[in-house]
Short mmCIF file of C-alpha atoms and ligand atoms in Angstrom, two decimals:
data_model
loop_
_atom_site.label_atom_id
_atom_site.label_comp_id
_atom_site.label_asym_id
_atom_site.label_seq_id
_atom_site.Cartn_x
_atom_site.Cartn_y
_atom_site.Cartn_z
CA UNK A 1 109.30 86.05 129.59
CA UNK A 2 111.56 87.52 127.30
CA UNK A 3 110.20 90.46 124.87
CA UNK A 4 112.40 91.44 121.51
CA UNK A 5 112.14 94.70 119.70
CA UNK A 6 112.87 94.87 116.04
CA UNK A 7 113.15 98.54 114.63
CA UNK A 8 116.86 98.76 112.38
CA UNK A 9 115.19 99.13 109.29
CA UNK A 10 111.27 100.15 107.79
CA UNK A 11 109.66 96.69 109.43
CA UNK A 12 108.34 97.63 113.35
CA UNK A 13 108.27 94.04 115.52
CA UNK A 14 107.51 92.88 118.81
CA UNK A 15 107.69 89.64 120.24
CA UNK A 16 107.45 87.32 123.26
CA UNK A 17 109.27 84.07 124.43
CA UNK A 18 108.75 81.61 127.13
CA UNK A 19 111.01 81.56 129.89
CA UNK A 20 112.26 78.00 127.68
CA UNK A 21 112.93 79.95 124.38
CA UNK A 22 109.51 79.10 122.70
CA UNK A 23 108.06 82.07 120.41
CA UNK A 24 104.48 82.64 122.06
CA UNK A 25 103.68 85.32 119.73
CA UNK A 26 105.22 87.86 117.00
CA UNK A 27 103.50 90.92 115.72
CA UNK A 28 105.04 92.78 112.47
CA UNK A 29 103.94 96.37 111.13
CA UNK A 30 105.16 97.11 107.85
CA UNK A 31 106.12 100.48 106.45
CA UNK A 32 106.04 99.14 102.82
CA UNK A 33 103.07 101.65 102.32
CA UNK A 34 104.34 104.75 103.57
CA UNK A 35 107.75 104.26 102.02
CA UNK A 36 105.87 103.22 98.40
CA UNK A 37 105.22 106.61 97.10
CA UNK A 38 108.76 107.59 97.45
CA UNK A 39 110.35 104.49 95.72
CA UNK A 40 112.56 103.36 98.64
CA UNK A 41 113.06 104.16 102.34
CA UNK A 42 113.51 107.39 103.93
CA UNK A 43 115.01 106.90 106.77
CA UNK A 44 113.42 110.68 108.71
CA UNK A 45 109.92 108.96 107.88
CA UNK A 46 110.54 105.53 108.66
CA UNK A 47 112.31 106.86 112.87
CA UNK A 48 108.73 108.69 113.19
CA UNK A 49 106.92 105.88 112.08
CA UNK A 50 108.75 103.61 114.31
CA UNK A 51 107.82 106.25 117.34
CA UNK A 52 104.18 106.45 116.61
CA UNK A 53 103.73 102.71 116.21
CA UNK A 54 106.62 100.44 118.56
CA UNK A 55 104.07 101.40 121.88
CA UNK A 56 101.02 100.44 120.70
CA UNK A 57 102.37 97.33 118.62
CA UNK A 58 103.58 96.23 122.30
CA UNK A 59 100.57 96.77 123.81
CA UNK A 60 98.84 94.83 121.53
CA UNK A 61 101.40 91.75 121.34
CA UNK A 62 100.76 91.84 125.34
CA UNK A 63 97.11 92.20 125.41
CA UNK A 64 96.58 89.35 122.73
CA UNK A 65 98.85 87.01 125.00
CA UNK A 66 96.85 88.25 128.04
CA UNK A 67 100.56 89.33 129.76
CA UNK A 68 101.38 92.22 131.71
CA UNK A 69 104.72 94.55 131.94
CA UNK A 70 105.40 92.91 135.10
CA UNK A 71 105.97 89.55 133.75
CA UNK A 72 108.28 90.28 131.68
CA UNK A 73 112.09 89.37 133.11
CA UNK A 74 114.19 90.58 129.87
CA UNK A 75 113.80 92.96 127.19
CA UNK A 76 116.34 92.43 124.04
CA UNK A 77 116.36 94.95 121.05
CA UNK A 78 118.28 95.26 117.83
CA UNK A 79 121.28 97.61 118.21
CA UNK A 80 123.02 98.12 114.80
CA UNK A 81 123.61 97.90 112.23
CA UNK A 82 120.81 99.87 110.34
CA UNK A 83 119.39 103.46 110.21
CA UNK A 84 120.72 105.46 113.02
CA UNK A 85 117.07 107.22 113.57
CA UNK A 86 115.21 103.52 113.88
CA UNK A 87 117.86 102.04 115.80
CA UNK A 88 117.43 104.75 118.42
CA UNK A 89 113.63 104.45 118.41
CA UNK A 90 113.60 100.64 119.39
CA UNK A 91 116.96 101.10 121.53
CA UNK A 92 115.50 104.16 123.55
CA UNK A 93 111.90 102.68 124.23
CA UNK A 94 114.17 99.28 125.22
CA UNK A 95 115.88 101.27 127.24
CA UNK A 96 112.69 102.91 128.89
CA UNK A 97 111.17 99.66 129.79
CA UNK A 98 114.40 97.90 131.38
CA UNK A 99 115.04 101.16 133.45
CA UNK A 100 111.07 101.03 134.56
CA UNK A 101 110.66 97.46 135.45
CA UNK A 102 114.18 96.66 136.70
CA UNK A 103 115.14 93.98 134.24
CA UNK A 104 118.09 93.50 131.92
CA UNK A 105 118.67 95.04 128.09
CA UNK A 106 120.07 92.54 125.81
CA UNK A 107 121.30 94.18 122.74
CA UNK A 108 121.38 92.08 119.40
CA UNK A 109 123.27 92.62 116.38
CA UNK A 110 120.86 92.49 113.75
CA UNK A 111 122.98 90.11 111.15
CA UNK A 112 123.45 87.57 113.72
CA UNK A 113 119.66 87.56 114.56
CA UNK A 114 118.98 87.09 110.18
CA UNK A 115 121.95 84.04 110.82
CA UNK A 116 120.46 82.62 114.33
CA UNK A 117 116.64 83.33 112.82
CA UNK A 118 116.79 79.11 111.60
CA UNK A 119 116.50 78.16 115.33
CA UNK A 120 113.36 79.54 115.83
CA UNK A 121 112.19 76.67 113.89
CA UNK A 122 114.65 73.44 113.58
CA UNK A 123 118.03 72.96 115.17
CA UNK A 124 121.25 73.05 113.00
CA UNK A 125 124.51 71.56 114.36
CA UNK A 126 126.87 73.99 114.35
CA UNK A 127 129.36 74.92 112.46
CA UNK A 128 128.15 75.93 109.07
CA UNK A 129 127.70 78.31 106.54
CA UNK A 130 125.46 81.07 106.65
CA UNK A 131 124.46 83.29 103.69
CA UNK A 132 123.17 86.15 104.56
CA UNK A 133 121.26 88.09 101.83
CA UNK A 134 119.31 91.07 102.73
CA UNK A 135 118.65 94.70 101.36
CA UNK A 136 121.55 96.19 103.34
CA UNK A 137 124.23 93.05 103.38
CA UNK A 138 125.00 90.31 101.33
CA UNK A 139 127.90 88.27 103.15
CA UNK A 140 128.78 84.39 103.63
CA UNK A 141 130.14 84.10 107.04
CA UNK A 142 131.54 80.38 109.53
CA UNK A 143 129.55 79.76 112.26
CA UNK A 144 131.87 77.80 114.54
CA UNK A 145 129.28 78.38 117.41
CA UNK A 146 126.58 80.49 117.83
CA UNK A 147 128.85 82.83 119.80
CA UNK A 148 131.45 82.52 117.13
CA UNK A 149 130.85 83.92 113.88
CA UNK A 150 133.25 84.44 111.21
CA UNK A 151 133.02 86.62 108.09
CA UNK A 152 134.79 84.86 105.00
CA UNK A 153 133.31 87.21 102.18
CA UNK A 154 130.56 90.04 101.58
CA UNK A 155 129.64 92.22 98.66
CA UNK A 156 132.07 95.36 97.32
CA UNK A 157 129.27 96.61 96.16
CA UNK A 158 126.16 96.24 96.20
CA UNK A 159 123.70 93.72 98.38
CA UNK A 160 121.75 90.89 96.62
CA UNK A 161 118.48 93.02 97.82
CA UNK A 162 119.70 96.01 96.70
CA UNK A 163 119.99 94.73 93.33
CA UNK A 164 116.77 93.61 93.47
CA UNK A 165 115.77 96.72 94.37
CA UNK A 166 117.19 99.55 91.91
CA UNK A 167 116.78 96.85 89.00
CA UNK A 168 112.86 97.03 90.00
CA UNK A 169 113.33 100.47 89.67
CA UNK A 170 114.71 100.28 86.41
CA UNK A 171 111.72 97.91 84.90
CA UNK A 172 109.38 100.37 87.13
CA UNK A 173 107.93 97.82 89.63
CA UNK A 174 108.27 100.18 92.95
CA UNK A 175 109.82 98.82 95.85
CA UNK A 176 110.27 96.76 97.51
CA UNK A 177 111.78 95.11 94.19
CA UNK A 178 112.22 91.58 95.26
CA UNK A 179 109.08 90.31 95.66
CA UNK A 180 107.77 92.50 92.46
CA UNK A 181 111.02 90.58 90.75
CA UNK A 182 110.34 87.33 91.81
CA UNK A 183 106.40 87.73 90.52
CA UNK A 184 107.45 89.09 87.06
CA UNK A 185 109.77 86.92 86.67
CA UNK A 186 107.46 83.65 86.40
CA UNK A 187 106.20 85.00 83.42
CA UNK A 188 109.41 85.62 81.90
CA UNK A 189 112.02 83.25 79.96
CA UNK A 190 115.08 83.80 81.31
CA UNK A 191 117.52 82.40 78.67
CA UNK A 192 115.96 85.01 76.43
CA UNK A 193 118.04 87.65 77.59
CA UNK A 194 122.12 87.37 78.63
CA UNK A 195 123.45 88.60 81.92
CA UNK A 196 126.64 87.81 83.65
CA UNK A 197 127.41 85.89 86.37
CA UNK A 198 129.21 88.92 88.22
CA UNK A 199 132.59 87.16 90.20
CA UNK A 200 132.74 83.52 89.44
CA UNK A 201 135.63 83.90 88.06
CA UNK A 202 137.22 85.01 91.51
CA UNK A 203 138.46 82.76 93.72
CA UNK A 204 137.74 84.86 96.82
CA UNK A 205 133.97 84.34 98.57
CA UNK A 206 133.12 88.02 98.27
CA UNK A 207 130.17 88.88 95.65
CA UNK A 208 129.04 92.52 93.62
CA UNK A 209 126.14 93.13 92.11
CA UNK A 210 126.59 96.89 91.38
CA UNK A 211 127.54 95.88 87.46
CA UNK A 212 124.64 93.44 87.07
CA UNK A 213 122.30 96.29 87.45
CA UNK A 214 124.46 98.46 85.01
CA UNK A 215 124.42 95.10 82.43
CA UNK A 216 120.62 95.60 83.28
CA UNK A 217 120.63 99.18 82.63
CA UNK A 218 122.45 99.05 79.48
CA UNK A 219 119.90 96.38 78.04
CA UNK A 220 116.77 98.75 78.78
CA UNK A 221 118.57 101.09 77.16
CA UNK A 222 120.06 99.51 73.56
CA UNK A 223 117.12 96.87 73.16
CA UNK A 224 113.70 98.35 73.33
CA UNK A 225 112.01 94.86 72.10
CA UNK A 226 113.40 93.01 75.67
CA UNK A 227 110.50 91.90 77.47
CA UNK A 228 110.61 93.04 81.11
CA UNK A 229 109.44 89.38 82.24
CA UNK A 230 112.27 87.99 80.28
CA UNK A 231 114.78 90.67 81.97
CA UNK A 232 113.38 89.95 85.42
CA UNK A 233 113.61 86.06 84.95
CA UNK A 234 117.31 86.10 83.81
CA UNK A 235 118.39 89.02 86.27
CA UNK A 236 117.02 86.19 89.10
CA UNK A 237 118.72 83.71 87.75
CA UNK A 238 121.92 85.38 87.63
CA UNK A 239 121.79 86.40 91.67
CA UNK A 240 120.98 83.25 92.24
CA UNK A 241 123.09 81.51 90.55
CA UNK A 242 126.39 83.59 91.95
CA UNK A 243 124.59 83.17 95.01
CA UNK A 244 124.30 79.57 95.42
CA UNK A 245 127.64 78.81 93.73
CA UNK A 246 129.47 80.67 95.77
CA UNK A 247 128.12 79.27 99.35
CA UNK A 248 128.26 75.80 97.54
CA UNK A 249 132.50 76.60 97.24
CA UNK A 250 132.29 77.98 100.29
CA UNK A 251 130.68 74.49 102.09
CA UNK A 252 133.86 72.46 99.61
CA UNK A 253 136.49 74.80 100.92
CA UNK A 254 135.77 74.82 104.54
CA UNK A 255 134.61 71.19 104.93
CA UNK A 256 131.12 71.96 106.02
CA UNK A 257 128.54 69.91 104.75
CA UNK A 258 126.05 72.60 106.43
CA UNK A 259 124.50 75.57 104.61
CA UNK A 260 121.74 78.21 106.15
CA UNK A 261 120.42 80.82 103.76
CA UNK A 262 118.82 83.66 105.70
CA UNK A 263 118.12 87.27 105.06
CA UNK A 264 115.26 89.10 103.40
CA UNK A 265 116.50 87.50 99.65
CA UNK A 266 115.94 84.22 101.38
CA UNK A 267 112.47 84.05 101.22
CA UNK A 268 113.37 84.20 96.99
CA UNK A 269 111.91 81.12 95.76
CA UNK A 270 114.21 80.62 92.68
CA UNK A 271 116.94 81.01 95.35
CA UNK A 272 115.51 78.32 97.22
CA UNK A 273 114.53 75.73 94.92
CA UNK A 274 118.13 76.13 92.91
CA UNK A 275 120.07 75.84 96.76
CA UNK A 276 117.96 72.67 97.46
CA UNK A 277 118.82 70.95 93.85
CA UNK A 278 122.70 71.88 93.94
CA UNK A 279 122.72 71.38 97.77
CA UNK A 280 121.26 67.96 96.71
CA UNK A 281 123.57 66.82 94.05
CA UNK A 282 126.60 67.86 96.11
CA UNK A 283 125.76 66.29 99.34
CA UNK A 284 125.37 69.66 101.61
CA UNK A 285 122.17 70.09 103.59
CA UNK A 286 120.63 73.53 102.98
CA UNK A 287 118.40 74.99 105.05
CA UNK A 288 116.34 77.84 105.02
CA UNK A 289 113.93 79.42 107.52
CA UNK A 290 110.37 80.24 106.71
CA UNK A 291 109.44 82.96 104.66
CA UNK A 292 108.07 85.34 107.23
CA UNK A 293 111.57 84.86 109.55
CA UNK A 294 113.81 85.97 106.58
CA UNK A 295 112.47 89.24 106.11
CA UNK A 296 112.88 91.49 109.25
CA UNK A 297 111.07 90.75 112.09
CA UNK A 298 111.44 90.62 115.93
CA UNK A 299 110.98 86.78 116.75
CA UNK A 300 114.95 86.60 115.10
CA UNK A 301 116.04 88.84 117.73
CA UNK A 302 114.44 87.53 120.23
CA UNK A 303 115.88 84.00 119.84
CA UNK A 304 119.17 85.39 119.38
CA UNK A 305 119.23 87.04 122.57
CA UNK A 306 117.34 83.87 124.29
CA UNK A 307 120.71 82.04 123.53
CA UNK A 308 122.35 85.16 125.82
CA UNK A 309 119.87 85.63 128.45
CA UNK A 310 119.98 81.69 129.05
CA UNK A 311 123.61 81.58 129.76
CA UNK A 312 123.58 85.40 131.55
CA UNK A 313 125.07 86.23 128.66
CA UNK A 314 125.34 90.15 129.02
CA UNK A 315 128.39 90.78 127.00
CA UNK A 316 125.96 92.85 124.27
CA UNK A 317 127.30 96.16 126.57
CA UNK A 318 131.42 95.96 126.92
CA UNK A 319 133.77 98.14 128.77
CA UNK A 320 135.80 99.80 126.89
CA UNK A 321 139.38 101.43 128.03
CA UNK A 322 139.72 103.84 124.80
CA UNK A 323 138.37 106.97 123.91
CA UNK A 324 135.39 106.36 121.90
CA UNK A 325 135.83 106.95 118.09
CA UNK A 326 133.18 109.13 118.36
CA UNK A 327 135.03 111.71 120.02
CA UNK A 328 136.95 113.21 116.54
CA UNK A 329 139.67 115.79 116.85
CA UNK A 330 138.83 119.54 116.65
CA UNK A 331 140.12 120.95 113.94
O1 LIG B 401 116.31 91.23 105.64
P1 LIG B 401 115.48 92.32 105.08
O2 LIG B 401 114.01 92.30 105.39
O3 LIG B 401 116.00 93.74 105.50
C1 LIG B 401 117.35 94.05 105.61
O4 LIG B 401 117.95 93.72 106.66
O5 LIG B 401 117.86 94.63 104.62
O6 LIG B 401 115.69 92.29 103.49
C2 LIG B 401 115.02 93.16 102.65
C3 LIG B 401 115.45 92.88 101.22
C4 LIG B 401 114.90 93.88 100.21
O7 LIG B 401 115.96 94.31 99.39
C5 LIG B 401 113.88 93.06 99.43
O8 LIG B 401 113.74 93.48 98.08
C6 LIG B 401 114.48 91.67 99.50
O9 LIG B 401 114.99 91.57 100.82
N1 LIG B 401 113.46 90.62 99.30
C7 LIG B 401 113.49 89.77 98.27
C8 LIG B 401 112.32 88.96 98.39
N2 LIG B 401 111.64 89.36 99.50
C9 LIG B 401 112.36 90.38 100.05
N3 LIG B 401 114.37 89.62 97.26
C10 LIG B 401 114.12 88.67 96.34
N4 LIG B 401 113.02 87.88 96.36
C11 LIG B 401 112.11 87.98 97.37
N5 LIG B 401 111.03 87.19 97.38
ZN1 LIG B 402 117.49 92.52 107.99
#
């Protein structure tokens, strides 16, 4: 069995796999609390709380699937990107139970697991289009194969989450702001307020968001009367628009008729429901995985690094003949 650690961010996970690639089990802990009364992450807190709870959440995940240590044959973890202090939590207790039971460490880059996250529930022919939009990165990337993964435009600025974050903070929701967004936003009417549709005029696939939150901003600050519903509806819209139009040029431009949305932002439903009726019209299949797979979780990383660990994949660790970068010049 295969067990996948998940700890890049403020969400602790665990899960298992069958020797086959099936998902037996997947446990989550979320920090949302502890981070709440700040307004956002802090990284210090969310390392310790990743340390006090990645054991026990193992132990449990085990337990429940009546499995011990010894059964396991691979461990895979999420190496980067993400906060430094997390990373090394998850990578460090990895690293602990590899050394201890003799078995290989598969590292996983934790954008590819958001991208590779859809095969834990259907299987898409490769290649298509992924569009990843999370808290930390909002890029469109070609996935020729699973193994090879090009990047074809991101944000300058700002990530879709992001947005969706310090604009809840604006219309004080608390974080995190996109499900607070999403909610307010049903009440709202969003062709009662103007936003732009930041970068549809460029030709390139890259996005920013950082001015939609100033245009947001700006509002709050010359129109007392705006409703924050109405504000939260077309500040959606907007994202989602930009969002969807871009992947849909993306698909047109690259001949792919194939389109996975994935990331955090994914679980949006405006996002979704607009994707599925432009997808529609223009002949592109969209697909999106379940809710609880687009936020961060472990099961992602563990079917990313099931693709590896099937074909003794262990190319996660390279040799390398430089100097690391690491090493800087003393000055
Ligand atoms: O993928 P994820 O869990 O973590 C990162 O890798 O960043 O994404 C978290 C981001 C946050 O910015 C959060 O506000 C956003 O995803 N998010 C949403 C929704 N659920 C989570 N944004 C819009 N609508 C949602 N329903
Ligand atoms: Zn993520």
């Amino acid at each position: 069995m295969l067990l996948a650690i998940e700890t890049s961010c403020d969400e602790t996970g665990v899960a298992l796999f069958s020797e086959s690639g099936r998902l037996l089990k997947h446990l989550l802990y979320s920090q949302v609390a502890v981070h709440s009364p700040f307004g956002g992450i802090v990284p210090e807190v969310a390392s310790r709380k990743h340390l006090e709870v990645l054991p026990g959440l193992t132990k449990k995940l085990l337990d429940e699937l009546e499995v011990n240590l010894d059964q396991i044959s691979a461990v895979a973890v999420t190496m980067g990107p993400g906060l430094i202090g997390s990373l090394l939590v998850g990578v460090s207790f990895a690293k602990g139970l590899c050394y201890a039971k003799k078995v290989p460490l598969i590292g996983v880059d934790h954008l590819e697991a958001h991208i590779t996250a859809i095969y834990l529930e259907r299987e898409v022919t490769c290649p298509f289009i992924a569009l990843l939009v999370s808290g930390g990165h909002t890029a469109l990337f070609l996935v020729k194969d699973i193994r090879e993964v090009f990047l074809i435009g991101h944000t300058r600025d700002d990530a879709a989450g992001e947005a969706f974050d310090k604009v809840a903070k604006l219309l004080g929701l608390g974080y995190p702001g996109g499900p607070k967004i999403s909610k307010l936003a049903k009440k709202g009417n969003a062709s009662k307020v103007s936003l732009p549709r930041p970068m549809l005029e460029d030709k390139s696939f890259d996005f920013s968001f950082s001015g939609l939150k100033t245009a947001v901003l700006n509002l709050l600050r010359s129109n007392k009367e705006v409703k924050p519903e109405d504000l939260a509806a077309s500040f959606e819209k907007s994202v989602c628009e930009v969002l969807v139009e871009k992947t849909l040029r993306a698909s047109k431009a690259y001949k792919i008729s194939r389109v996975v949305v994935c990331g955090g932002v994914a679980a949006n439903q405006t996002l979704r429901k607009l994707f599925f009726e432009r997808s529609k019209d223009e002949n592109i299949e969209c697909f999106f995985p379940s809710p609880e797979f687009c936020t961060d979780n472990a099961a992602m990383v563990g079917i990313n690094a099931w693709f590896k660990w099937k074909d003794k994949d262990f190319s996660s660790l390279e040799a390398e003949p430089y100097a690391r970068a690491k090493f800087k010049k003393l000055t």
